[in-house]
PDB file of C-alpha atoms in Angstrom:
ATOM      1  CA  UNK A  23      -0.179 -43.139  42.161  1.00 83.00           C
ATOM      2  CA  UNK A  24       0.544 -39.406  42.385  1.00 87.00           C
ATOM      3  CA  UNK A  25       2.780 -39.757  39.137  1.00 90.00           C
ATOM      4  CA  UNK A  26      -0.130 -41.263  37.268  1.00 92.00           C
ATOM      5  CA  UNK A  27      -2.600 -38.522  38.409  1.00 93.00           C
ATOM      6  CA  UNK A  28      -0.034 -35.838  37.462  1.00 93.00           C
ATOM      7  CA  UNK A  29       0.625 -37.188  34.066  1.00 94.00           C
ATOM      8  CA  UNK A  30      -3.059 -37.893  33.375  1.00 94.00           C
ATOM      9  CA  UNK A  31      -4.059 -34.284  34.309  1.00 95.00           C
ATOM     10  CA  UNK A  32      -1.161 -32.879  32.292  1.00 95.00           C
ATOM     11  CA  UNK A  33      -2.236 -34.904  29.248  1.00 95.00           C
ATOM     12  CA  UNK A  34      -5.996 -33.789  29.703  1.00 96.00           C
ATOM     13  CA  UNK A  35      -4.952 -30.147  29.967  1.00 96.00           C
ATOM     14  CA  UNK A  36      -2.705 -30.577  26.831  1.00 96.00           C
ATOM     15  CA  UNK A  37      -5.719 -32.124  24.946  1.00 96.00           C
ATOM     16  CA  UNK A  38      -7.982 -29.351  25.944  1.00 96.00           C
ATOM     17  CA  UNK A  39      -5.562 -26.610  24.985  1.00 96.00           C
ATOM     18  CA  UNK A  40      -4.783 -28.253  21.540  1.00 96.00           C
ATOM     19  CA  UNK A  41      -8.495 -28.729  20.876  1.00 96.00           C
ATOM     20  CA  UNK A  42      -9.198 -24.991  21.661  1.00 96.00           C
ATOM     21  CA  UNK A  43      -6.295 -23.888  19.409  1.00 96.00           C
ATOM     22  CA  UNK A  44      -7.426 -26.039  16.485  1.00 95.00           C
ATOM     23  CA  UNK A  45     -11.212 -24.823  16.834  1.00 94.00           C
ATOM     24  CA  UNK A  46      -9.915 -21.049  16.985  1.00 92.00           C
ATOM     25  CA  UNK A  47      -7.820 -21.600  13.840  1.00 91.00           C
ATOM     26  CA  UNK A  48     -10.647 -23.361  11.963  1.00 90.00           C
ATOM     27  CA  UNK A  49     -13.008 -20.456  12.874  1.00 89.00           C
ATOM     28  CA  UNK A  50     -10.612 -18.058  11.465  1.00 86.00           C
ATOM     29  CA  UNK A  51     -10.292 -19.861   8.217  1.00 86.00           C
ATOM     30  CA  UNK A  52     -14.040 -19.701   7.543  1.00 89.00           C
ATOM     31  CA  UNK A  53     -15.022 -17.600   4.505  1.00 88.00           C
ATOM     32  CA  UNK A  54     -16.979 -15.123   6.627  1.00 88.00           C
ATOM     33  CA  UNK A  55     -14.161 -14.603   8.911  1.00 89.00           C
ATOM     34  CA  UNK A  56     -11.645 -14.240   6.004  1.00 89.00           C
ATOM     35  CA  UNK A  57     -13.952 -11.606   4.458  1.00 91.00           C
ATOM     36  CA  UNK A  58     -14.305  -9.650   7.667  1.00 91.00           C
ATOM     37  CA  UNK A  59     -10.442  -9.678   8.245  1.00 91.00           C
ATOM     38  CA  UNK A  60      -9.831  -8.636   4.629  1.00 93.00           C
ATOM     39  CA  UNK A  61     -12.365  -5.662   5.002  1.00 94.00           C
ATOM     40  CA  UNK A  62     -10.700  -4.595   8.376  1.00 94.00           C
ATOM     41  CA  UNK A  63      -7.320  -4.643   6.580  1.00 95.00           C
ATOM     42  CA  UNK A  64      -8.724  -2.570   3.699  1.00 96.00           C
ATOM     43  CA  UNK A  65     -10.199   0.051   6.100  1.00 96.00           C
ATOM     44  CA  UNK A  66      -6.958   0.157   8.058  1.00 96.00           C
ATOM     45  CA  UNK A  67      -5.050   0.676   4.934  1.00 97.00           C
ATOM     46  CA  UNK A  68      -7.298   3.375   3.815  1.00 96.00           C
ATOM     47  CA  UNK A  69      -6.819   5.263   7.100  1.00 96.00           C
ATOM     48  CA  UNK A  70      -3.036   4.853   6.698  1.00 97.00           C
ATOM     49  CA  UNK A  71      -2.996   6.148   3.229  1.00 97.00           C
ATOM     50  CA  UNK A  72      -5.187   9.195   4.197  1.00 97.00           C
ATOM     51  CA  UNK A  73      -2.703  10.025   7.084  1.00 97.00           C
ATOM     52  CA  UNK A  74       0.180   9.692   4.707  1.00 97.00           C
ATOM     53  CA  UNK A  75      -1.500  11.979   2.157  1.00 97.00           C
ATOM     54  CA  UNK A  76      -2.165  14.572   4.772  1.00 97.00           C
ATOM     55  CA  UNK A  77       1.534  14.360   6.063  1.00 97.00           C
ATOM     56  CA  UNK A  78       2.737  14.823   2.451  1.00 97.00           C
ATOM     57  CA  UNK A  79       0.386  17.763   1.977  1.00 97.00           C
ATOM     58  CA  UNK A  80       1.625  19.524   5.267  1.00 96.00           C
ATOM     59  CA  UNK A  81       5.324  18.779   4.177  1.00 96.00           C
ATOM     60  CA  UNK A  82       4.652  20.268   0.743  1.00 97.00           C
ATOM     61  CA  UNK A  83       3.241  23.446   2.254  1.00 95.00           C
ATOM     62  CA  UNK A  84       6.120  23.656   4.663  1.00 95.00           C
ATOM     63  CA  UNK A  85       8.639  23.186   1.858  1.00 95.00           C
ATOM     64  CA  UNK A  86       6.886  25.561  -0.374  1.00 94.00           C
ATOM     65  CA  UNK A  87       6.980  28.265   2.391  1.00 92.00           C
ATOM     66  CA  UNK A  88      10.741  27.612   2.815  1.00 93.00           C
ATOM     67  CA  UNK A  89      11.341  28.048  -0.863  1.00 93.00           C
ATOM     68  CA  UNK A  90       9.248  31.269  -1.169  1.00 91.00           C
ATOM     69  CA  UNK A  91      11.081  32.761   1.890  1.00 90.00           C
ATOM     70  CA  UNK A  92      14.633  31.647   0.445  1.00 90.00           C
ATOM     71  CA  UNK A  93      13.775  33.115  -2.993  1.00 91.00           C
ATOM     72  CA  UNK A  94      12.201  36.183  -1.450  1.00 87.00           C
ATOM     73  CA  UNK A  95       9.047  35.785  -3.403  1.00 85.00           C
ATOM     74  CA  UNK A  96       6.660  36.432  -0.665  1.00 68.00           C
ATOM     75  CA  UNK A  97       6.670  38.232   2.703  1.00 61.00           C
ATOM     76  CA  UNK A  98       6.908  35.857   5.804  1.00 53.00           C
ATOM     77  CA  UNK A  99       3.291  36.471   6.799  1.00 58.00           C
ATOM     78  CA  UNK A 100       1.844  36.071   3.343  1.00 56.00           C
ATOM     79  CA  UNK A 101       1.928  32.268   2.914  1.00 57.00           C
ATOM     80  CA  UNK A 102      -0.145  30.669   0.238  1.00 63.00           C
ATOM     81  CA  UNK A 103      -2.268  27.659   0.958  1.00 70.00           C
ATOM     82  CA  UNK A 104      -2.666  24.494  -1.180  1.00 68.00           C
ATOM     83  CA  UNK A 105      -6.037  24.179  -2.981  1.00 72.00           C
ATOM     84  CA  UNK A 106      -8.725  22.068  -1.209  1.00 76.00           C
ATOM     85  CA  UNK A 107      -9.034  18.343  -2.156  1.00 75.00           C
ATOM     86  CA  UNK A 108     -11.334  17.467  -5.076  1.00 74.00           C
ATOM     87  CA  UNK A 109     -14.809  16.396  -4.253  1.00 70.00           C
ATOM     88  CA  UNK A 110     -15.855  12.888  -4.691  1.00 66.00           C
ATOM     89  CA  UNK A 111     -18.386  13.799  -7.457  1.00 60.00           C
ATOM     90  CA  UNK A 112     -15.690  15.122  -9.663  1.00 53.00           C
ATOM     91  CA  UNK A 113     -13.642  12.066  -9.407  1.00 53.00           C
ATOM     92  CA  UNK A 114     -16.563   9.633 -10.002  1.00 57.00           C
ATOM     93  CA  UNK A 115     -17.776  11.128 -13.228  1.00 56.00           C
ATOM     94  CA  UNK A 116     -17.506   8.725 -16.187  1.00 57.00           C
ATOM     95  CA  UNK A 117     -15.403   9.592 -19.173  1.00 55.00           C
ATOM     96  CA  UNK A 118     -17.250   9.684 -22.547  1.00 54.00           C
ATOM     97  CA  UNK A 119     -16.241   6.930 -24.799  1.00 54.00           C
ATOM     98  CA  UNK A 120     -16.403   6.723 -28.719  1.00 53.00           C
ATOM     99  CA  UNK A 121     -17.463   3.162 -28.670  1.00 53.00           C
ATOM    100  CA  UNK A 122     -21.124   2.090 -28.719  1.00 53.00           C
ATOM    101  CA  UNK A 123     -22.840  -1.091 -28.068  1.00 57.00           C
ATOM    102  CA  UNK A 124     -24.825  -2.658 -30.750  1.00 56.00           C
ATOM    103  CA  UNK A 125     -27.967  -4.627 -30.515  1.00 57.00           C
ATOM    104  CA  UNK A 126     -26.059  -7.765 -29.368  1.00 56.00           C
ATOM    105  CA  UNK A 127     -24.464  -5.848 -26.565  1.00 58.00           C
ATOM    106  CA  UNK A 128     -21.013  -5.974 -27.975  1.00 60.00           C
ATOM    107  CA  UNK A 129     -19.102  -2.759 -28.263  1.00 59.00           C
ATOM    108  CA  UNK A 130     -18.182  -1.895 -31.871  1.00 58.00           C
ATOM    109  CA  UNK A 131     -16.784   1.198 -33.760  1.00 60.00           C
ATOM    110  CA  UNK A 132     -19.098   4.074 -34.189  1.00 63.00           C
ATOM    111  CA  UNK A 133     -17.282   5.993 -36.962  1.00 61.00           C
ATOM    112  CA  UNK A 134     -16.424   8.838 -34.573  1.00 61.00           C
ATOM    113  CA  UNK A 135     -13.046   7.384 -33.700  1.00 60.00           C
ATOM    114  CA  UNK A 136      -9.984   9.600 -33.756  1.00 63.00           C
ATOM    115  CA  UNK A 137      -7.348   8.293 -36.118  1.00 55.00           C
TER     116      UNK A 137
END
């Protein structure tokens, strides 16, 4: 009697556990959840790249200072700094093109192309 009750309870617990696992996995595979996961990964990657760029910038400044000291180009207290990062507005300006769109909306030659 106790054996049957034990195995019945064990089977019921295993069924509940498996159902919960499957439902969680299905929720993770829904499009909204996948989009949120991708966005989180993109933000995390951006933060890592920024930290890496800052580390590289600091390493460059240190190495430049070492080289200047080794070559005797500057006094020890006269360290040069790297330029500030470019502003976002400068990076987002579109480049002019020599192709124009016609009445049909298709780009074609304008006659101003460099050959």
